[in-house]
PDB file of C-alpha atoms in Angstrom:
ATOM      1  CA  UNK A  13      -2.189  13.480  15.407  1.00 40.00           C
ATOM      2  CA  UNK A  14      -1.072  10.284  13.631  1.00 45.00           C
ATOM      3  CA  UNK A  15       2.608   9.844  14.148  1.00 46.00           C
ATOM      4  CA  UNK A  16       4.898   9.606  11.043  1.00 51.00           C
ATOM      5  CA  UNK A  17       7.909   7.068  10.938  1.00 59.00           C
ATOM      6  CA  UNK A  18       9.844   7.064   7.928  1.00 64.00           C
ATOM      7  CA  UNK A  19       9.443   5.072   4.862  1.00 75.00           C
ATOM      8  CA  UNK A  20      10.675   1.451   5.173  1.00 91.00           C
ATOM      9  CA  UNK A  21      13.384  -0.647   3.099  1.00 95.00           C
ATOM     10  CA  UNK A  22      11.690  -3.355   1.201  1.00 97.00           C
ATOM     11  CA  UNK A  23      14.185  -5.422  -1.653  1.00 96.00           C
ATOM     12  CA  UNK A  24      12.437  -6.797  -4.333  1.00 96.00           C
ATOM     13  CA  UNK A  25      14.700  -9.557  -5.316  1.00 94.00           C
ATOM     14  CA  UNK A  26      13.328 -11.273  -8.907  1.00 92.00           C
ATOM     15  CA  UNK A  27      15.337 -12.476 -11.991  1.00 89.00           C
ATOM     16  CA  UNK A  28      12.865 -11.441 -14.541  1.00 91.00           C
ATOM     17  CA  UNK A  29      14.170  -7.646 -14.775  1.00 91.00           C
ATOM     18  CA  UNK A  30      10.316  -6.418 -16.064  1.00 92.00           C
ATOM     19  CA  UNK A  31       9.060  -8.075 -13.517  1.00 92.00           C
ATOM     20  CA  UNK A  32      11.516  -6.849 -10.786  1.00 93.00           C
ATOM     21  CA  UNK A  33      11.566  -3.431 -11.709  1.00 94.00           C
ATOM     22  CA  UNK A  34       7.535  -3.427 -12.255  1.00 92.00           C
ATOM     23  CA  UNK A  35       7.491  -4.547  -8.863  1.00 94.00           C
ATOM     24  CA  UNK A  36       9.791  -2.120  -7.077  1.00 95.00           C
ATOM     25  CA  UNK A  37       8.269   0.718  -9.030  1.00 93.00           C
ATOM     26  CA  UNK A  38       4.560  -0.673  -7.348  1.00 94.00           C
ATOM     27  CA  UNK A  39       6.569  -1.059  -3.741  1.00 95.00           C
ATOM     28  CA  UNK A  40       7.491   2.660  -4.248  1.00 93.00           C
ATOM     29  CA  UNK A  41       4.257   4.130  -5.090  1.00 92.00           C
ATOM     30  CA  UNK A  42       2.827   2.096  -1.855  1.00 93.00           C
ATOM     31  CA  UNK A  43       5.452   4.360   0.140  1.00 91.00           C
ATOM     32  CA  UNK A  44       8.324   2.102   0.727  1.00 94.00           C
ATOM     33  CA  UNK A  45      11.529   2.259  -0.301  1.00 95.00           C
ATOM     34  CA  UNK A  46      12.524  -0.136  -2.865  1.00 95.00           C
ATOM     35  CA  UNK A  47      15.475  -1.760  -3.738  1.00 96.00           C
ATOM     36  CA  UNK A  48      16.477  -4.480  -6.264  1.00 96.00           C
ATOM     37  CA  UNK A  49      18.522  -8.002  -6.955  1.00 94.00           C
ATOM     38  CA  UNK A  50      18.185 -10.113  -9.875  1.00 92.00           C
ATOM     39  CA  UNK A  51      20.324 -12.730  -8.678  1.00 87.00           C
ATOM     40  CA  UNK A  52      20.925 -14.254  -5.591  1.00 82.00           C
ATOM     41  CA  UNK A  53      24.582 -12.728  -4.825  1.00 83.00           C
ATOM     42  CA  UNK A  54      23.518  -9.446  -5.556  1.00 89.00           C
ATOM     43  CA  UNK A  55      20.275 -10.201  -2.898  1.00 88.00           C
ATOM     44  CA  UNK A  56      23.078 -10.930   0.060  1.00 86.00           C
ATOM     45  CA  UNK A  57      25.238  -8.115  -0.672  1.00 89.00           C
ATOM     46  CA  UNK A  58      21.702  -5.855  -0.418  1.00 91.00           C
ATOM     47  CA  UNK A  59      20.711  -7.548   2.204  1.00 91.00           C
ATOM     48  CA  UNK A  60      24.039  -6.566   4.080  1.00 89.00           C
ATOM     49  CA  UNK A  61      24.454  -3.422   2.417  1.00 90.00           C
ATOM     50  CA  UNK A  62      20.695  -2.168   3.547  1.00 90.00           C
ATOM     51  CA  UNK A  63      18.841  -4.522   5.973  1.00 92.00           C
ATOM     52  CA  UNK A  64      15.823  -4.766   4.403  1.00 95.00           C
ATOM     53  CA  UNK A  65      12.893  -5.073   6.587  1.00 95.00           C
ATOM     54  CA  UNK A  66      11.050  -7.302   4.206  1.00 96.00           C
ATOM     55  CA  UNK A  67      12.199  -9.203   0.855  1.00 95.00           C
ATOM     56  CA  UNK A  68       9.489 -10.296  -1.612  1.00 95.00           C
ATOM     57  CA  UNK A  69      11.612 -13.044  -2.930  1.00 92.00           C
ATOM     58  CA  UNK A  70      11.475 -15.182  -6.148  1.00 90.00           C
ATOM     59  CA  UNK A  71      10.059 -18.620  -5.385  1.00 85.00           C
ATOM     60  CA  UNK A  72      12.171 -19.537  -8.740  1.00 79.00           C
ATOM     61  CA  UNK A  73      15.284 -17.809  -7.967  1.00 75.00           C
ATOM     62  CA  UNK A  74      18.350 -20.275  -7.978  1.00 53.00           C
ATOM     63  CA  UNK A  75      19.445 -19.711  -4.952  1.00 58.00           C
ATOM     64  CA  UNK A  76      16.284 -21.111  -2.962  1.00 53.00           C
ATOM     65  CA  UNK A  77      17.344 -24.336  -4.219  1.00 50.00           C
ATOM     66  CA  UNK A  78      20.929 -24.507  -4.418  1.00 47.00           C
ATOM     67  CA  UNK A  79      21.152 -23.208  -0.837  1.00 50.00           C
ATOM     68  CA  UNK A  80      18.257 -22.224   0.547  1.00 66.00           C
ATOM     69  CA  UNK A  81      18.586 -18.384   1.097  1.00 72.00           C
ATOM     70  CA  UNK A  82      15.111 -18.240   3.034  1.00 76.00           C
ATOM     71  CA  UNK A  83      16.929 -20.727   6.076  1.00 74.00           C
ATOM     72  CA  UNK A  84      20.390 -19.615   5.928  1.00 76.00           C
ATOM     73  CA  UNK A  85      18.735 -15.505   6.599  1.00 79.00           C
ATOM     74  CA  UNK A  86      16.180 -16.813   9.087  1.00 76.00           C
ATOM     75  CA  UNK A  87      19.355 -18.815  11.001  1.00 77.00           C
ATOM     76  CA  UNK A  88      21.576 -15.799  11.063  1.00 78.00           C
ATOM     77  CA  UNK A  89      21.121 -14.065  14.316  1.00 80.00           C
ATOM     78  CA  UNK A  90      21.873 -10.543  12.348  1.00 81.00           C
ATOM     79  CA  UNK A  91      19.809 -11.477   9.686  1.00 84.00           C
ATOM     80  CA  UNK A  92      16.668 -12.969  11.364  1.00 84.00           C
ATOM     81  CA  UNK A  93      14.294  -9.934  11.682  1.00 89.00           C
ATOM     82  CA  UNK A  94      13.930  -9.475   8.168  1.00 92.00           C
ATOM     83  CA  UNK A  95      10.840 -10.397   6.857  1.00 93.00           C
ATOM     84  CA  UNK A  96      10.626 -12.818   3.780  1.00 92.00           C
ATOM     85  CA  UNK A  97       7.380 -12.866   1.450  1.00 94.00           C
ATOM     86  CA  UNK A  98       7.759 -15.673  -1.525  1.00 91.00           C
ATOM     87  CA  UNK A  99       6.303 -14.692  -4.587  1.00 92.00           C
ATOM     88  CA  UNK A 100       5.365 -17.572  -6.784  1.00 89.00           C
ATOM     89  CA  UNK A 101       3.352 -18.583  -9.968  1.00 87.00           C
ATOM     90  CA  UNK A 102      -0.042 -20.940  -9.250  1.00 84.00           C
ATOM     91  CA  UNK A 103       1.796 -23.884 -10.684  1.00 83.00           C
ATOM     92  CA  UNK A 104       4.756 -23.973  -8.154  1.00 77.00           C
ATOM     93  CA  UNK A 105       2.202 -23.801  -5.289  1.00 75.00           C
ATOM     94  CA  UNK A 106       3.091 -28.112  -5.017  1.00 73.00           C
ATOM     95  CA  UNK A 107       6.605 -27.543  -5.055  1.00 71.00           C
ATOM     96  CA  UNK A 108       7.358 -24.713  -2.723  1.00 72.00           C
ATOM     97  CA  UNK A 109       5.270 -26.173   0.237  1.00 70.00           C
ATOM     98  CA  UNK A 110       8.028 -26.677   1.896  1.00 69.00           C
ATOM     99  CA  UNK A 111      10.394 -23.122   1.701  1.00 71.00           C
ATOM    100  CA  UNK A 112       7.352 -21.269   1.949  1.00 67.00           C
ATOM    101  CA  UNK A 113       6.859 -22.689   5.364  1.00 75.00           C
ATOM    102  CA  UNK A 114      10.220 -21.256   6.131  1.00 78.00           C
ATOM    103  CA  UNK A 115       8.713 -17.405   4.845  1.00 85.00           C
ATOM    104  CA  UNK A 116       6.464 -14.859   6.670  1.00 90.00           C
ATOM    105  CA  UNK A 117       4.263 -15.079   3.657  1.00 90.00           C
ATOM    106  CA  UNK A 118       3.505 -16.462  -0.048  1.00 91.00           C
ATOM    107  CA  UNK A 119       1.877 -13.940  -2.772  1.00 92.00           C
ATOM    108  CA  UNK A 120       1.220 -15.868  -6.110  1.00 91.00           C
ATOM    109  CA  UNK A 121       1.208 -13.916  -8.976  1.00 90.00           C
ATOM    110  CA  UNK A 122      -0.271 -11.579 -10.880  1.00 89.00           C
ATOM    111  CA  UNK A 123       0.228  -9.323  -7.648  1.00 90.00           C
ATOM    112  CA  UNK A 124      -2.613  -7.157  -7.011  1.00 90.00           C
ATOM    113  CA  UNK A 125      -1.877  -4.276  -5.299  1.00 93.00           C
ATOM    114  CA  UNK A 126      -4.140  -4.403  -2.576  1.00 94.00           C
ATOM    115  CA  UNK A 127      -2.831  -7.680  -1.724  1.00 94.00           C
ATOM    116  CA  UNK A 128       0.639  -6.915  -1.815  1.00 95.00           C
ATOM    117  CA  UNK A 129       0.083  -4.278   0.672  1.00 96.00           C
ATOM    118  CA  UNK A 130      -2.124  -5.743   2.966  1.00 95.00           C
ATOM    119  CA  UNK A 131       0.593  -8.534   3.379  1.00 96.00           C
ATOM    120  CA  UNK A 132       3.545  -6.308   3.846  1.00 96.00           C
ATOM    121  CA  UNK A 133       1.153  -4.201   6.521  1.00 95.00           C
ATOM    122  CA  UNK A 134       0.764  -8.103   8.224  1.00 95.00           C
ATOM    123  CA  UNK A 135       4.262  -8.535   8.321  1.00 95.00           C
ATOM    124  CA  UNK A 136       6.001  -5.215   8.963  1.00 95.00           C
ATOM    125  CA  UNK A 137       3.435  -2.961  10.205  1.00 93.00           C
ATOM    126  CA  UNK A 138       2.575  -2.319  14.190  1.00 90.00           C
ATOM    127  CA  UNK A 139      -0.730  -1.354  12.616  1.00 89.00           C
ATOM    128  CA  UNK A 140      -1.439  -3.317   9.578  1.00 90.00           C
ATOM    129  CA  UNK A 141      -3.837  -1.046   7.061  1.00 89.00           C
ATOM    130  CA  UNK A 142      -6.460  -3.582   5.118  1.00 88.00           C
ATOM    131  CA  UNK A 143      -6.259  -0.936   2.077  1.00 92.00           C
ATOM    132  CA  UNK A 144      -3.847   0.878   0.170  1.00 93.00           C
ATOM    133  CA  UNK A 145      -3.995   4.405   0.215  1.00 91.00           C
ATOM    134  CA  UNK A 146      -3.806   6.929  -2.858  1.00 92.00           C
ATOM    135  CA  UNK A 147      -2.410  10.528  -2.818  1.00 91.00           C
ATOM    136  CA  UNK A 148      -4.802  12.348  -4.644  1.00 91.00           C
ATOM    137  CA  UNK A 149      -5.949  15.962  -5.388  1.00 92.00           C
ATOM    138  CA  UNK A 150      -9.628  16.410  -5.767  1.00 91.00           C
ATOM    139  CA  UNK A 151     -11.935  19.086  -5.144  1.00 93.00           C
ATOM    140  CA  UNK A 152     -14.851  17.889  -2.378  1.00 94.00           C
ATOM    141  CA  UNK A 153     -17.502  19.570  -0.479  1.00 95.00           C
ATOM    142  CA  UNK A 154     -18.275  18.463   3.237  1.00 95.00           C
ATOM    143  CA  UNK A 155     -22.152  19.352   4.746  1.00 95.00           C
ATOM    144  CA  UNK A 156     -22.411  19.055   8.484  1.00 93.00           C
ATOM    145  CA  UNK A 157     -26.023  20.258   9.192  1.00 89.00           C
ATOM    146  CA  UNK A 158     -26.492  24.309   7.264  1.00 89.00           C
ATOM    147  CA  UNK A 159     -22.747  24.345   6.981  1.00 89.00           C
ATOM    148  CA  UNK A 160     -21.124  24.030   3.495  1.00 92.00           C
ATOM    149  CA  UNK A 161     -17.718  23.759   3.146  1.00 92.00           C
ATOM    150  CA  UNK A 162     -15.290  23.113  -0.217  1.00 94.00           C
ATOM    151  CA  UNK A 163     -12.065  22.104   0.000  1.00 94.00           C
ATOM    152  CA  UNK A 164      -9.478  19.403  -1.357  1.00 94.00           C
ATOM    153  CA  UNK A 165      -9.266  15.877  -1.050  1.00 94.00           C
ATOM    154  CA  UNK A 166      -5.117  14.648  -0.597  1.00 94.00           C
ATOM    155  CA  UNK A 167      -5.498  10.856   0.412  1.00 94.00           C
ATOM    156  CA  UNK A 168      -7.923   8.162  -0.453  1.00 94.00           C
ATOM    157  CA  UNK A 169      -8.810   4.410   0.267  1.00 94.00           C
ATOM    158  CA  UNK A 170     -11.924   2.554  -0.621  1.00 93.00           C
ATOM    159  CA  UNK A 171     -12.318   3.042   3.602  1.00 94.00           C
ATOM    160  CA  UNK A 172     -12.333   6.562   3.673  1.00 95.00           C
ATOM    161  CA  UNK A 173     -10.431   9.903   2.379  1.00 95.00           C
ATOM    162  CA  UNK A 174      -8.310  12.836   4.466  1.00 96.00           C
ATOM    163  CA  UNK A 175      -9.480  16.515   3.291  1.00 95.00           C
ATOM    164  CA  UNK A 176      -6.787  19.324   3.629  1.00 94.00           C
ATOM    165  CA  UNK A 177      -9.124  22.521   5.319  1.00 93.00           C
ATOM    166  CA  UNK A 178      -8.825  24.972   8.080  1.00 91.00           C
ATOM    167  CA  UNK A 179     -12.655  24.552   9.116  1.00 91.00           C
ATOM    168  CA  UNK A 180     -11.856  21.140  10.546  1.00 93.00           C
ATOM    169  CA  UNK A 181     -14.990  19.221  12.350  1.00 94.00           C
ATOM    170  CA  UNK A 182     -14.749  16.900  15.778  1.00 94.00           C
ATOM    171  CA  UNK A 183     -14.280  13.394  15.362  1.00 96.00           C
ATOM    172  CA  UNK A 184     -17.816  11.491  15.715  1.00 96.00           C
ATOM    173  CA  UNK A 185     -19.209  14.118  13.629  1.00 96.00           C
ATOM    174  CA  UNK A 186     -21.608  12.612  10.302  1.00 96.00           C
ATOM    175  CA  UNK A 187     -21.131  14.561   7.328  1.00 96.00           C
ATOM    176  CA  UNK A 188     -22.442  14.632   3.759  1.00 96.00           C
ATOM    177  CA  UNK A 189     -19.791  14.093   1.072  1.00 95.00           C
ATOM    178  CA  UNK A 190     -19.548  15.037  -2.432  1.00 94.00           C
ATOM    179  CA  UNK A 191     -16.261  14.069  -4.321  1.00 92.00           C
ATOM    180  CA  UNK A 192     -15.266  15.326  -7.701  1.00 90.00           C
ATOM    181  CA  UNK A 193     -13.347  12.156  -9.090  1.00 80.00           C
ATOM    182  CA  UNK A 194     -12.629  11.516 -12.388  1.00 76.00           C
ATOM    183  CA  UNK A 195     -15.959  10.127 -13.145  1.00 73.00           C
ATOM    184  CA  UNK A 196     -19.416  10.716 -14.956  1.00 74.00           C
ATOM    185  CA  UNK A 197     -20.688  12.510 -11.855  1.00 81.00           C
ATOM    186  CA  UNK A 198     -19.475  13.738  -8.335  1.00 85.00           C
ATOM    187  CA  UNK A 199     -19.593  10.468  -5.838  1.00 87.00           C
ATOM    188  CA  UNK A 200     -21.844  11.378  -2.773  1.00 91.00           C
ATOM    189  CA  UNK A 201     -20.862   9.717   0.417  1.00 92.00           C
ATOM    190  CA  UNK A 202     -22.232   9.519   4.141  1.00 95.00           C
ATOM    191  CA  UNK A 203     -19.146  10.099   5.826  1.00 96.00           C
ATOM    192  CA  UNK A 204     -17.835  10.111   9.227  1.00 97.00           C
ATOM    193  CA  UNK A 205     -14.975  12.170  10.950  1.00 96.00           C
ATOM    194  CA  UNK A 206     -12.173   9.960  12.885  1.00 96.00           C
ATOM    195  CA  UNK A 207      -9.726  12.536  13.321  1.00 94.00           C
ATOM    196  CA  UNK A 208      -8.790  15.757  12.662  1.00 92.00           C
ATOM    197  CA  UNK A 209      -5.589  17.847  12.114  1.00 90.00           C
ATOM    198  CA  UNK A 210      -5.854  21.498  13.265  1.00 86.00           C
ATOM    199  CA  UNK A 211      -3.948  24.576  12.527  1.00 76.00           C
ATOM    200  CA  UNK A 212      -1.039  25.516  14.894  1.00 70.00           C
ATOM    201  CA  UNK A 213       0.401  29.253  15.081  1.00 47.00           C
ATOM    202  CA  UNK A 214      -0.196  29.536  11.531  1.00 51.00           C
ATOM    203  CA  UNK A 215       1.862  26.709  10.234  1.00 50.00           C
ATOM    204  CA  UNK A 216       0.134  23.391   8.687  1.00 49.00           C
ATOM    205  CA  UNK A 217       0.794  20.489  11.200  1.00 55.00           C
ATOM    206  CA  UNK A 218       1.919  17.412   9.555  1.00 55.00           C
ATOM    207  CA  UNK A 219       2.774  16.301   6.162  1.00 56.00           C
ATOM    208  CA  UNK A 220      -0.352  16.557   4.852  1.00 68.00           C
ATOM    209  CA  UNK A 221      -1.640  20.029   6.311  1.00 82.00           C
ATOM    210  CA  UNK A 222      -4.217  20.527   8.641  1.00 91.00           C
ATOM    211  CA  UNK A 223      -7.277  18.991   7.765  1.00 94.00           C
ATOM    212  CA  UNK A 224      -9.760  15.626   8.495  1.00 95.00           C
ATOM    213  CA  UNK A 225      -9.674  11.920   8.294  1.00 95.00           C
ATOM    214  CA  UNK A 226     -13.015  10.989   7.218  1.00 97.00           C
ATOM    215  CA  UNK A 227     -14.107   7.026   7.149  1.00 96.00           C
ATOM    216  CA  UNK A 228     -17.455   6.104   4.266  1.00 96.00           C
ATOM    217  CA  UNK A 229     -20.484   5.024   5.927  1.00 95.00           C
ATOM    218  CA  UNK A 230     -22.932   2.613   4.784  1.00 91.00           C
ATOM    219  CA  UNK A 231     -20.667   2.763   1.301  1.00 90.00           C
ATOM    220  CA  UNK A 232     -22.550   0.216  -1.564  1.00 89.00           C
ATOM    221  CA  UNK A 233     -20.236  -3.167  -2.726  1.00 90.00           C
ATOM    222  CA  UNK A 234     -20.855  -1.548  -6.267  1.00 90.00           C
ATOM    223  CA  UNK A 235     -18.697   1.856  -5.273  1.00 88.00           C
ATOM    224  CA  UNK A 236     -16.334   0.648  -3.205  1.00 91.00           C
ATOM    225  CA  UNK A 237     -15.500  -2.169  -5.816  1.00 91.00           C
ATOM    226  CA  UNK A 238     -14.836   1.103  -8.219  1.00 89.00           C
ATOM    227  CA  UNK A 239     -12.815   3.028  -5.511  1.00 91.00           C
ATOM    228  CA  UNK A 240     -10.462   0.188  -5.572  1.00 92.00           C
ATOM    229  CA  UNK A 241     -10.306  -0.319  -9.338  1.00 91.00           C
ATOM    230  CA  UNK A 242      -9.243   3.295  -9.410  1.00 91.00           C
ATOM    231  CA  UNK A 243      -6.697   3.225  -6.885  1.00 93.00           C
ATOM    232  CA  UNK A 244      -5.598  -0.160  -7.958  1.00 92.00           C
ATOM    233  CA  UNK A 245      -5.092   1.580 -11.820  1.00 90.00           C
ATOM    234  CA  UNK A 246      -3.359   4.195 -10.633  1.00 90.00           C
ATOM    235  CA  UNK A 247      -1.085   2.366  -7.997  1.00 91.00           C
ATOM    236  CA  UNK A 248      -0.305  -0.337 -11.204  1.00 86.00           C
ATOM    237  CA  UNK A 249       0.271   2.840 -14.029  1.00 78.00           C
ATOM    238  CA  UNK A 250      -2.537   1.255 -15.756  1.00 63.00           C
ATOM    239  CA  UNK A 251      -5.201   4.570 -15.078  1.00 45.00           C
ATOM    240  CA  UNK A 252      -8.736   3.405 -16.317  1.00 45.00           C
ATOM    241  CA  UNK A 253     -11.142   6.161 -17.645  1.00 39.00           C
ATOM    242  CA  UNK A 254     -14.060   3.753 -17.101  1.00 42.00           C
ATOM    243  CA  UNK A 255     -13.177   2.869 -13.581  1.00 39.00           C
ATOM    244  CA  UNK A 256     -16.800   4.408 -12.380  1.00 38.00           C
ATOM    245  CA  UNK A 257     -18.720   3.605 -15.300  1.00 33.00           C
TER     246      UNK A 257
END
């Protein structure tokens, strides 16, 4: 089983307050905690109030400029294990060459959310994810050989999906999958088992319940391009009916 630590502090420090609190609300449905600062005094005092493992920090907040907040945390001893991600617009790209040198990372707006968590998985993650993952509840039915077996999908990714069931399968196992998504028709998948979860004295083991990770196999560009719009949608609040269309 897949050990759980708990969810990390990220501060989302950004003086446009839609776009700050857009952004935090994005950070918490990626499962981090968010926090935010819309000026640079209030950044330090959360910065010393909750030591943030990462800051996605204005490239046009004042303080970058006036006294370059980026090199005074990075020089503080107490301070220098926080990880700093500058988020700028296209045009500044010329004139923040130089701080963002000084970050872990530069994300230039609009932030897609597959982007935004593949860099905070680089820079804060012992085992960086290349895709965000989506709790869902969908009904699915697995076929391994004469064996049918229905049961509920609680966690997808445009890699693979977890199913919650009792009549888990051993990794290595190839499976036919069938999902019911919000789509004209069920999605069928060749899947593959990578781990499983099982039952223990009666109680579900883990967060999730016992169950299966499955990974896609031989998925099409076409379909995985729509699993990501749809996670994308929902991770943004922007849900798309036509996502699989």
């Amino acid at each position: 089983m897949i050990p759980i630590s708990p969810p990390k502090n990220i501060l989302v420090a950004f003086h446009d307050r839609q776009f700050c609190l857009a952004t935090a609300q994005l950070v918490k449905r990626l499962e981090y905690n968010s926090f935010i600062a819309m000026t640079s005094h209030d950044m330090l005092l959360m910065v010393n109030g909750i030591m943030p493992t990462l800051i996605l920090l204005d490239a046009r907040m004042s303080c970058i400029n006036e006294q370059n907040c980026i090199d005074r945390l990075k020089s503080d001893t107490k301070f220098s294990i926080i990880k700093i991600v500058l988020v700028a617009d296209r045009i500044d790209e010329p004139s923040i060459r130089d701080i963002g040198r000084l970050a872990d990372g530069v994300l230039y707006t609009p932030l897609k959310p597959t982007e935004l968590y593949v860099e905070i998985n680089r820079c804060i993650e012992p085992h960086p994810r290349q895709c965000p993952r989506l709790r869902v509840v969908f009904r699915a039915t697995v076929v391994s050989g004469a064996v049918s077996d229905v049961c509920f999908a609680t966690m997808l990714s445009e890699k693979g999906v977890y199913l919650r069931t009792i009549n888990t399968l051993p990794p290595g196992t190839g499976v036919k999958l069938s999902l019911d998504l919000p789509s004209t028709r069920p999605l069928n998948f060749d899947a593959e088992v990578i781990y499983e979860v099982k039952q223990t004295d009666g109680r579900s083991a883990g967060p999730s319940g016992p169950g299966m990770g499955l990974k896609f196999v031989n998925i099409g560009a076409d379909v995985r391009s729509g699993i990501r719009r749809f996670i994308e949608s929902h991770l943004a609040g922007e849900f798309d009916t036509d996502t699989f269309l």
